[in-house]
Amino acid sequence: MRVPSRSALLTTAEMGEADRLAIAGGVPGIDLMEAAGRAAARAIQRRFPPVPVLVLCGPGNNGGDGFVVARLLRAAGWPVSVGTLGDPGRLRGDAALAATRWDGGTRPAAAAPIGAAGLVVDALFGAGLSRDLSGEALALVAALRGRAGAGRPGVVAIDTPSGVDGDTGLVRGAAAPADLTVAFFRAKPGHLLLPGRELCGETVVADIGIPDSALEAIAPAQGRNGPALWAEWLRPPGPGDHKYTRGHAAIAGGAAMTGAARLAAAAARRAGAGLATLAVPPAAAAIYRAAAPGAPVVECAGAAAFRAMLADRRLTAVLAGPGLGVEPRTRAIVEAALGAGRPAVLDADALTVFAGEAGALAALAGPRRAPPVVTPHEGEFARLFPDLAAGAPGASRLGKLDRARAAAARLGAVVLLKGADTVIAAPDGTALIDANAPPWLATGGTGDVLAGTVAGLLARGTPAFEAAAAAAWLCGTAARLAGPGLLAEDLPPLLPRAAERAREAAAAGRAGGFA
């Protein structure tokens, strides 16, 4: 899958390459810097009244952007002062030229009145910070953080708040929250991944004159999840459709936590599948039949019966995991699900039963025409991939995007790593970041709904990566429609409205990105 231009996110290295390609194509570097500073100054003027402004300029191109902002705001009649980190005489290239165009004087940033300024422009370090902040830089960012802690709003970050890694969203030593972040050409993963997203505040991405041909040459493999990528697969049923042409999902249910599989079945049906059959232990069959009248129930005493059921060629997708329990039967059901040759979703207990054995799960997944989809939250991910867990010694500098990509490559599966900054990663490295989930989606049972939504989309023929991405967005949108106080069972009935929203957004050409 190629990430469309409007949805693309650029790593810091790719952004550097975009600058280089633009300059090689005849756009002077100083023109790009002037355009960046002009965009930031315009964004400031649109959102803040004229107040005394302190611009903190760092030792690189981010500082050069800050000098342009200072000059343009002063030209517009704003009182502006500039504090510099390091000797401005040591600036090089375009940043040095931008500094010479500012004739308002400077002072050392350490002596600048950070707490007293009406507005502070953070142009110390951009997204490409390669090491943790220390020394004077760390002290400056601490002062900015103290300003925020004292309830003094009015911090604008150029590119990213200083200390936020543009590739991972992780904090390099320290970072202070901004009210507004102005980025250029395309956003970076760190603008969407936590904690970077929260530290950025409102994020605006400005055009600074880099031609689209630069993006085509780079061909980024990551983007922001949105309907433009997969809405074509949400076609409503046509007059010639019947329940089997719309897809038939098989969902394995457990004996104790029966609600999980029932939620998943409801979601699969609301996501468009014509049928969702529950395969359940005989002792629990009556509960399933009474509580899910629209979902056929098949009694399966064990994995052999489940495997026999999956021989029905009318079944077009299979889901295993929700409510199954961490026990040998679950592992056998996973083996049957993956051995059936159908598009498959594994969630919850189907992942935990392979704790520390990702290789064994990968061997079961094997080379397939369509990769399975796995949908772990961070706890399940850590059990399956302890070396890739957040904060693991070997992965402490890896962001969520890289961790999900590594897991997808190992499993040969599409990995949907859940959270407020959900990442969907394919085995080939293509990845999307979904920032559509409201906080109230974090409640029991919503993961079962998500897994069922993926299964329903797979059943109707949606490719694995697109099904995972669409399910994440649809569940987030359904949660927004429900509002705070959401229960997991509120989600499935709202999925059709969410799908309608997705089709409308795609038809209008909205990428679901930043302003």
Coordinates of C-alpha atoms in Angstrom, one line a residue:
M1 CA 0.0 0.0 0.0
R2 CA 1.4 3.4 -0.9
V3 CA 0.7 6.2 1.6
P4 CA -1.1 9.0 -0.2
S5 CA 0.6 12.4 -0.3
R6 CA -1.9 14.2 1.9
S7 CA -1.7 11.5 4.6
A8 CA 2.1 11.1 4.6
L9 CA 4.3 11.6 7.6
L10 CA 8.0 12.2 7.2
T11 CA 10.8 11.1 9.4
T12 CA 13.4 13.7 10.3
A13 CA 15.8 12.1 7.8
E14 CA 13.1 12.2 5.1
M15 CA 12.4 15.9 5.9
G16 CA 16.0 16.6 5.5
E17 CA 16.0 14.9 2.1
A18 CA 12.9 16.9 1.1
D19 CA 14.8 20.1 1.9
R20 CA 17.8 18.8 -0.1
L21 CA 15.7 17.9 -3.1
A22 CA 13.9 21.2 -3.1
I23 CA 17.3 23.1 -3.0
A24 CA 18.7 20.8 -5.7
G25 CA 15.6 21.7 -7.8
G26 CA 16.3 25.4 -7.6
V27 CA 14.6 26.6 -4.4
P28 CA 17.2 28.5 -2.4
G29 CA 17.5 27.3 1.2
I30 CA 17.0 30.8 2.6
D31 CA 13.7 31.0 0.7
L32 CA 12.6 27.8 2.5
M33 CA 13.6 29.3 5.9
E34 CA 11.9 32.6 5.1
A35 CA 8.7 30.7 4.2
A36 CA 8.9 28.7 7.4
G37 CA 9.3 31.8 9.5
R38 CA 6.6 33.6 7.6
A39 CA 4.2 30.7 8.2
A40 CA 5.0 30.6 11.9
A41 CA 4.5 34.4 12.3
R42 CA 1.2 34.2 10.4
A43 CA 0.0 31.4 12.7
I44 CA 0.9 33.4 15.8
Q45 CA -0.8 36.5 14.6
R46 CA -4.0 34.5 13.9
R47 CA -4.1 33.0 17.4
F48 CA -2.7 35.6 19.8
P49 CA -3.2 39.3 20.4
P50 CA 0.0 41.5 20.1
V51 CA 2.0 41.0 23.3
P52 CA 5.7 41.2 24.2
V53 CA 7.3 38.2 22.5
L54 CA 10.5 36.5 23.5
V55 CA 12.0 34.3 20.7
L56 CA 14.5 31.7 21.9
C57 CA 16.8 30.8 19.0
G58 CA 19.0 27.7 19.0
P59 CA 22.3 27.0 17.3
G60 CA 20.9 25.5 14.1
N61 CA 18.3 25.9 11.4
N62 CA 15.5 26.0 14.0
G63 CA 17.1 29.1 15.4
G64 CA 17.3 30.5 11.9
D65 CA 13.5 30.1 11.6
G66 CA 13.2 31.9 15.0
F67 CA 15.1 34.9 13.7
V68 CA 12.7 35.2 10.7
V69 CA 9.7 35.0 13.1
A70 CA 11.2 37.7 15.3
R71 CA 11.8 40.0 12.3
L72 CA 8.4 39.6 10.9
L73 CA 6.5 40.0 14.1
R74 CA 8.5 43.2 14.9
A75 CA 7.7 44.5 11.4
A76 CA 4.0 43.9 12.2
G77 CA 4.3 46.1 15.3
W78 CA 4.8 43.5 18.0
P79 CA 7.4 44.1 20.8
V80 CA 10.0 41.4 20.2
S81 CA 13.2 40.4 22.0
V82 CA 15.6 37.5 21.0
G83 CA 17.5 35.2 23.4
T84 CA 20.1 33.0 21.8
L85 CA 21.5 29.6 23.0
G86 CA 25.2 29.8 22.1
D87 CA 27.0 32.5 20.1
P88 CA 24.9 33.7 17.1
G89 CA 28.2 34.5 15.4
R90 CA 28.8 30.7 15.1
L91 CA 25.7 30.1 13.1
R92 CA 26.3 28.8 9.6
G93 CA 24.6 28.8 6.2
D94 CA 20.9 29.9 5.9
A95 CA 20.6 30.3 9.7
A96 CA 23.5 32.8 9.8
L97 CA 21.9 34.8 6.9
A98 CA 18.6 34.9 8.7
A99 CA 20.3 36.1 11.9
T100 CA 22.0 39.0 10.0
R101 CA 18.6 40.1 8.8
W102 CA 17.5 40.7 12.4
D103 CA 18.8 44.0 13.7
G104 CA 17.0 44.1 17.0
G105 CA 19.8 42.8 19.1
T106 CA 20.1 39.6 21.1
R107 CA 20.9 38.5 24.7
P108 CA 21.9 35.1 26.1
A109 CA 18.9 32.9 26.4
A110 CA 19.8 32.2 30.0
A111 CA 19.2 35.9 30.8
A112 CA 15.9 36.2 28.9
P113 CA 12.7 36.9 30.8
I114 CA 11.0 33.6 30.0
G115 CA 8.5 33.9 32.8
A116 CA 7.6 37.5 32.2
A117 CA 7.1 37.4 28.4
G118 CA 3.6 37.5 27.0
L119 CA 4.5 34.9 24.4
V120 CA 7.6 32.7 24.0
V121 CA 8.6 31.2 20.6
D122 CA 10.6 28.0 21.2
A123 CA 13.0 27.9 18.2
L124 CA 15.8 26.2 20.2
F125 CA 15.8 22.7 18.7
G126 CA 13.6 21.1 16.1
A127 CA 12.4 17.5 15.5
G128 CA 15.9 16.2 14.6
L129 CA 17.4 16.4 18.0
S130 CA 19.9 13.6 18.2
R131 CA 20.7 13.5 21.9
D132 CA 19.2 14.2 25.3
L133 CA 19.1 17.9 26.3
S134 CA 21.7 18.9 28.9
G135 CA 23.3 21.9 30.5
E136 CA 22.0 25.3 29.5
A137 CA 19.5 23.8 27.0
L138 CA 18.0 21.6 29.7
A139 CA 17.7 24.6 32.0
L140 CA 15.9 26.7 29.3
V141 CA 13.4 23.9 28.7
A142 CA 12.9 23.5 32.4
A143 CA 12.1 27.2 32.6
L144 CA 9.6 26.9 29.8
R145 CA 8.0 23.9 31.7
G146 CA 7.9 26.0 34.8
R147 CA 6.1 28.7 32.9
A148 CA 3.4 26.2 31.9
G149 CA 3.3 24.8 35.5
A150 CA 2.6 28.3 36.7
G151 CA -0.4 28.6 34.4
R152 CA 1.2 31.0 32.0
P153 CA 0.0 30.0 28.5
G154 CA 1.6 31.3 25.4
V155 CA 4.4 29.0 24.1
V156 CA 4.7 28.5 20.3
A157 CA 7.1 25.7 19.2
I158 CA 8.8 25.8 15.8
D159 CA 8.7 22.3 14.2
T160 CA 8.4 20.4 17.6
P161 CA 8.7 21.5 21.2
S162 CA 12.4 21.4 22.0
G163 CA 13.3 18.0 23.5
V164 CA 10.6 16.1 21.5
D165 CA 12.0 13.5 19.1
G166 CA 10.3 14.0 15.8
D167 CA 10.5 10.3 14.8
T168 CA 9.2 8.8 18.1
G169 CA 7.4 11.4 20.1
L170 CA 9.6 10.5 23.0
V171 CA 11.2 13.1 25.2
R172 CA 15.0 13.6 25.0
G173 CA 15.8 14.6 28.5
A174 CA 13.1 17.2 28.9
A175 CA 10.4 19.0 27.0
A176 CA 7.9 21.7 27.8
P177 CA 4.3 21.8 26.5
A178 CA 3.4 24.2 23.7
D179 CA 0.1 25.8 23.0
L180 CA 0.8 25.8 19.3
T181 CA 3.4 23.9 17.2
V182 CA 4.1 25.0 13.6
A183 CA 5.6 22.3 11.4
F184 CA 6.5 22.5 7.7
F185 CA 5.6 20.6 4.5
R186 CA 4.5 17.4 6.2
A187 CA 4.0 16.4 9.9
K188 CA 6.3 13.9 11.5
P189 CA 5.5 10.8 13.5
G190 CA 6.4 12.6 16.7
H191 CA 3.5 15.0 16.2
L192 CA 1.0 12.1 16.5
L193 CA 2.8 9.7 18.9
L194 CA 2.6 10.2 22.6
P195 CA 3.8 12.0 24.6
G196 CA 4.8 14.3 21.7
R197 CA 1.3 14.8 20.5
E198 CA 0.2 16.2 23.9
L199 CA 3.3 18.4 24.2
C200 CA 2.7 19.9 20.8
G201 CA -0.7 21.4 21.6
E202 CA -2.5 22.5 18.4
T203 CA -0.3 21.5 15.4
V204 CA -0.3 23.4 12.1
V205 CA 1.5 22.1 9.1
A206 CA 2.5 24.8 6.7
D207 CA 3.4 24.8 3.0
I208 CA 6.8 26.3 2.6
G209 CA 7.4 25.8 -1.1
I210 CA 8.8 22.2 -1.2
P211 CA 7.5 20.7 -4.5
D212 CA 5.4 17.5 -4.3
S213 CA 7.9 15.9 -6.6
A214 CA 10.2 15.7 -3.5
L215 CA 7.6 13.6 -1.7
E216 CA 7.2 11.3 -4.7
A217 CA 11.0 10.7 -4.7
I218 CA 11.1 9.9 -1.0
A219 CA 7.9 7.7 -1.0
P220 CA 7.4 7.7 2.8
A221 CA 6.2 4.4 4.3
Q222 CA 4.3 6.0 7.2
G223 CA 1.2 8.2 7.3
R224 CA -1.7 9.3 9.4
N225 CA -4.7 6.9 9.4
G226 CA -7.8 8.3 7.7
P227 CA -10.7 7.4 5.4
A228 CA -8.8 8.3 2.2
L229 CA -6.8 5.2 2.6
W230 CA -9.5 2.6 2.9
A231 CA -13.1 4.1 2.5
E232 CA -13.5 2.3 -0.9
W233 CA -13.8 -0.9 1.1
L234 CA -16.9 0.4 3.0
R235 CA -19.3 0.0 0.1
P236 CA -22.9 -0.4 1.3
P237 CA -24.6 -3.6 0.2
G238 CA -26.0 -3.7 -3.3
P239 CA -29.4 -5.0 -4.6
G240 CA -27.7 -8.3 -5.6
D241 CA -26.1 -9.0 -2.3
H242 CA -27.2 -11.6 0.2
K243 CA -25.8 -12.7 3.6
Y244 CA -23.1 -14.9 2.1
T245 CA -21.9 -12.4 -0.5
R246 CA -21.5 -9.9 2.3
G247 CA -19.1 -12.2 4.2
H248 CA -19.3 -14.8 7.0
A249 CA -17.1 -14.5 10.0
A250 CA -16.4 -17.3 12.5
I251 CA -15.7 -16.2 16.0
A252 CA -14.4 -18.6 18.7
G253 CA -16.0 -18.0 22.1
G254 CA -15.1 -19.1 25.6
A255 CA -17.0 -20.7 28.4
A256 CA -16.6 -18.0 31.1
M257 CA -16.2 -14.6 29.6
T258 CA -19.0 -14.9 27.1
G259 CA -19.5 -11.2 26.6
A260 CA -16.2 -10.8 24.8
A261 CA -17.1 -13.0 21.8
R262 CA -20.7 -11.6 21.8
L263 CA -19.4 -8.1 21.5
A264 CA -17.0 -9.1 18.7
A265 CA -19.9 -10.8 16.8
A266 CA -22.1 -7.7 17.1
A267 CA -19.2 -5.6 15.8
A268 CA -18.5 -7.9 12.9
R269 CA -22.1 -7.8 11.8
R270 CA -22.4 -4.0 12.2
A271 CA -19.1 -3.6 10.2
G272 CA -20.9 -5.2 7.2
A273 CA -20.5 -9.0 7.5
G274 CA -23.7 -10.8 6.5
L275 CA -23.2 -13.4 9.2
A276 CA -21.1 -13.9 12.3
T277 CA -21.2 -17.4 13.7
L278 CA -20.1 -18.1 17.2
A279 CA -18.2 -21.4 17.9
V280 CA -18.5 -22.0 21.6
P281 CA -18.1 -24.8 24.2
P282 CA -21.4 -26.8 24.6
A283 CA -21.7 -25.8 28.3
A284 CA -22.1 -22.2 27.4
A285 CA -24.1 -22.5 24.2
A286 CA -27.4 -21.6 25.9
I287 CA -26.0 -18.3 27.1
Y288 CA -24.8 -17.4 23.7
R289 CA -28.1 -18.3 22.0
A290 CA -30.1 -16.3 24.5
A291 CA -28.0 -13.2 24.3
A292 CA -27.1 -13.0 20.6
P293 CA -30.2 -14.0 18.7
G294 CA -28.9 -12.8 15.3
A295 CA -25.6 -14.8 15.5
P296 CA -25.8 -18.5 14.8
V297 CA -24.2 -20.6 17.5
V298 CA -22.3 -23.8 16.8
E299 CA -21.2 -26.1 19.6
C300 CA -17.5 -26.9 19.4
A301 CA -16.2 -29.0 22.3
G302 CA -12.6 -28.5 21.2
A303 CA -10.2 -27.4 18.5
A304 CA -11.0 -30.5 16.3
A305 CA -14.7 -29.5 16.1
F306 CA -13.6 -25.9 15.4
R307 CA -11.3 -27.1 12.7
A308 CA -14.2 -29.1 11.2
M309 CA -16.5 -26.1 11.3
L310 CA -13.9 -24.0 9.4
A311 CA -14.0 -26.5 6.5
D312 CA -17.2 -24.7 5.4
R313 CA -16.0 -22.6 2.4
R314 CA -18.7 -20.1 3.0
L315 CA -16.8 -18.8 6.1
T316 CA -14.6 -15.9 4.9
A317 CA -12.8 -14.8 8.0
V318 CA -12.1 -16.1 11.5
L319 CA -11.5 -14.4 14.9
A320 CA -9.9 -16.1 17.9
G321 CA -9.0 -14.7 21.3
P322 CA -11.7 -12.6 23.0
G323 CA -12.8 -14.5 26.2
L324 CA -11.1 -17.8 25.3
G325 CA -8.9 -18.0 28.4
V326 CA -5.2 -18.7 28.6
E327 CA -5.2 -22.5 28.3
P328 CA -4.1 -25.2 25.9
R329 CA -7.5 -25.2 24.2
T330 CA -6.9 -21.6 23.1
R331 CA -3.6 -22.5 21.6
A332 CA -5.1 -25.3 19.6
I333 CA -7.9 -23.0 18.4
V334 CA -5.3 -20.5 17.2
E335 CA -3.6 -23.3 15.3
A336 CA -6.9 -24.3 13.7
A337 CA -7.8 -20.7 12.9
L338 CA -4.4 -20.1 11.2
G339 CA -4.5 -23.5 9.5
A340 CA -7.8 -22.8 7.8
G341 CA -6.4 -20.5 5.2
R342 CA -8.9 -17.7 5.9
P343 CA -8.2 -14.1 6.7
A344 CA -7.7 -14.2 10.5
V345 CA -7.7 -12.0 13.5
L346 CA -5.9 -12.9 16.8
D347 CA -6.6 -10.8 19.9
A348 CA -6.4 -11.0 23.7
D349 CA -5.9 -14.6 25.0
A350 CA -4.9 -15.9 21.5
L351 CA -1.8 -13.7 21.9
T352 CA -1.1 -14.2 25.6
V353 CA -1.1 -18.0 25.2
F354 CA 2.0 -17.5 23.1
A355 CA 3.8 -15.2 25.7
G356 CA 7.5 -15.2 24.9
E357 CA 6.9 -17.4 21.9
A358 CA 6.5 -15.0 19.0
G359 CA 8.5 -17.4 16.9
A360 CA 6.1 -20.2 17.4
L361 CA 3.2 -18.0 16.5
A362 CA 5.1 -16.8 13.4
A363 CA 5.7 -20.4 12.3
L364 CA 1.9 -21.1 12.6
A365 CA 1.1 -17.9 10.6
G366 CA 3.6 -19.1 7.9
P367 CA 3.6 -17.7 4.4
R368 CA 0.0 -16.9 3.6
R369 CA -1.8 -15.2 0.8
A370 CA -3.2 -12.7 3.3
P371 CA -1.3 -11.9 6.6
P372 CA -3.3 -12.4 9.8
V373 CA -4.1 -9.3 11.9
V374 CA -3.1 -9.2 15.6
T375 CA -4.5 -6.6 17.9
P376 CA -2.5 -6.4 21.1
H377 CA -2.6 -3.6 23.7
E378 CA 0.7 -2.7 25.3
G379 CA 0.5 -5.4 28.0
E380 CA -0.2 -8.2 25.5
F381 CA 2.4 -6.8 23.2
A382 CA 5.0 -6.9 26.0
R383 CA 4.1 -10.5 26.8
L384 CA 4.5 -11.6 23.2
F385 CA 7.6 -9.4 22.5
P386 CA 9.4 -8.8 25.8
D387 CA 12.4 -7.3 24.0
L388 CA 10.2 -4.8 22.1
A389 CA 8.1 -3.7 25.1
A390 CA 8.0 0.0 25.9
G391 CA 11.0 0.7 28.2
A392 CA 12.7 -2.7 27.6
P393 CA 16.5 -2.3 27.8
G394 CA 17.1 -2.9 24.1
A395 CA 14.0 -0.9 23.0
S396 CA 14.2 2.2 25.3
R397 CA 14.9 4.5 22.4
L398 CA 12.5 2.8 20.0
G399 CA 9.3 4.6 19.5
K400 CA 5.9 2.9 19.1
L401 CA 6.1 3.1 15.4
D402 CA 9.4 1.2 15.2
R403 CA 8.3 -1.4 17.8
A404 CA 5.1 -2.2 15.9
R405 CA 7.1 -2.4 12.6
A406 CA 9.6 -4.8 14.1
A407 CA 6.8 -7.0 15.5
A408 CA 5.0 -7.1 12.1
A409 CA 8.1 -8.2 10.4
R410 CA 8.8 -10.9 12.9
L411 CA 5.3 -12.4 12.8
G412 CA 4.6 -11.8 9.1
A413 CA 1.3 -10.2 10.3
V414 CA -0.4 -6.9 10.4
V415 CA 0.1 -5.6 13.9
L416 CA -2.5 -3.2 15.3
L417 CA -0.8 -1.9 18.5
K418 CA -3.6 -0.3 20.4
G419 CA -3.7 2.9 22.5
A420 CA -4.5 6.6 22.2
D421 CA -1.8 6.6 19.5
T422 CA -2.6 3.3 17.8
V423 CA -0.1 2.1 15.3
I424 CA -1.0 -0.2 12.4
A425 CA 2.1 -1.8 10.8
A426 CA 2.4 -4.3 7.9
P427 CA 5.2 -6.8 7.4
D428 CA 6.6 -4.7 4.6
G429 CA 7.1 -1.7 6.9
T430 CA 4.1 0.3 5.8
A431 CA 2.6 1.9 8.9
L432 CA -0.2 4.3 9.9
I433 CA -0.7 6.2 13.1
D434 CA -4.3 6.6 14.3
A435 CA -5.0 9.6 16.6
N436 CA -8.8 9.3 16.4
A437 CA -9.5 7.6 19.7
P438 CA -11.1 9.7 22.4
P439 CA -10.0 9.0 26.0
W440 CA -13.3 7.4 26.9
L441 CA -12.7 4.6 24.5
A442 CA -10.4 3.2 27.3
T443 CA -13.0 1.0 28.9
G444 CA -13.6 -2.8 29.2
G445 CA -14.7 -4.6 26.1
T446 CA -13.8 -2.0 23.5
G447 CA -10.9 -4.2 22.3
D448 CA -13.3 -7.0 21.6
V449 CA -15.4 -4.7 19.5
L450 CA -12.3 -3.6 17.6
A451 CA -11.3 -7.2 16.9
G452 CA -14.8 -8.0 15.8
T453 CA -14.8 -5.0 13.5
V454 CA -11.6 -6.1 11.9
A455 CA -13.1 -9.6 11.4
G456 CA -16.2 -8.2 9.8
L457 CA -14.2 -6.1 7.4
L458 CA -12.0 -9.1 6.5
A459 CA -15.1 -11.2 6.0
R460 CA -16.4 -8.9 3.4
G461 CA -13.1 -8.9 1.4
T462 CA -11.2 -6.0 2.8
P463 CA -7.4 -6.6 2.7
A464 CA -5.8 -7.1 6.1
F465 CA -3.9 -3.8 6.4
E466 CA -6.8 -1.7 5.3
A467 CA -9.2 -3.7 7.5
A468 CA -7.1 -3.0 10.6
A469 CA -6.7 0.7 9.8
A470 CA -10.4 1.1 9.0
A471 CA -11.4 -0.7 12.2
A472 CA -9.3 1.6 14.4
W473 CA -10.7 4.7 12.8
L474 CA -14.3 3.5 12.8
C475 CA -14.2 2.5 16.5
G476 CA -12.7 5.9 17.4
T477 CA -15.3 7.7 15.5
A478 CA -18.1 5.6 17.0
A479 CA -16.7 6.4 20.4
R480 CA -16.8 10.1 19.6
L481 CA -20.4 9.8 18.5
A482 CA -21.3 8.1 21.8
G483 CA -19.5 10.7 23.9
P484 CA -18.1 10.3 27.5
G485 CA -19.8 7.6 29.5
L486 CA -19.3 5.1 26.7
L487 CA -19.8 1.4 27.3
A488 CA -18.3 -1.1 24.9
E489 CA -21.8 -2.3 24.0
D490 CA -22.6 1.2 22.7
L491 CA -20.1 0.9 19.9
P492 CA -21.4 -1.7 17.5
P493 CA -24.7 0.2 16.8
L494 CA -22.7 3.3 15.9
L495 CA -20.4 1.6 13.5
P496 CA -22.7 2.2 10.5
R497 CA -22.8 5.9 11.2
A498 CA -19.0 6.0 11.6
A499 CA -18.7 4.2 8.2
E500 CA -21.0 6.9 6.7
R501 CA -18.7 9.6 8.1
A502 CA -15.7 7.9 6.6
R503 CA -17.3 7.7 3.1
E504 CA -18.3 11.4 3.4
A505 CA -14.7 12.4 4.4
A506 CA -13.2 10.4 1.6
A507 CA -15.6 11.9 -1.0
A508 CA -14.7 15.4 0.2
G509 CA -11.0 14.7 -0.1
R510 CA -10.2 15.1 3.6
A511 CA -7.1 13.2 4.6
G512 CA -7.9 13.5 8.3
G513 CA -4.7 15.4 8.9
F514 CA -3.6 18.6 10.6
A515 CA -4.7 22.1 9.8

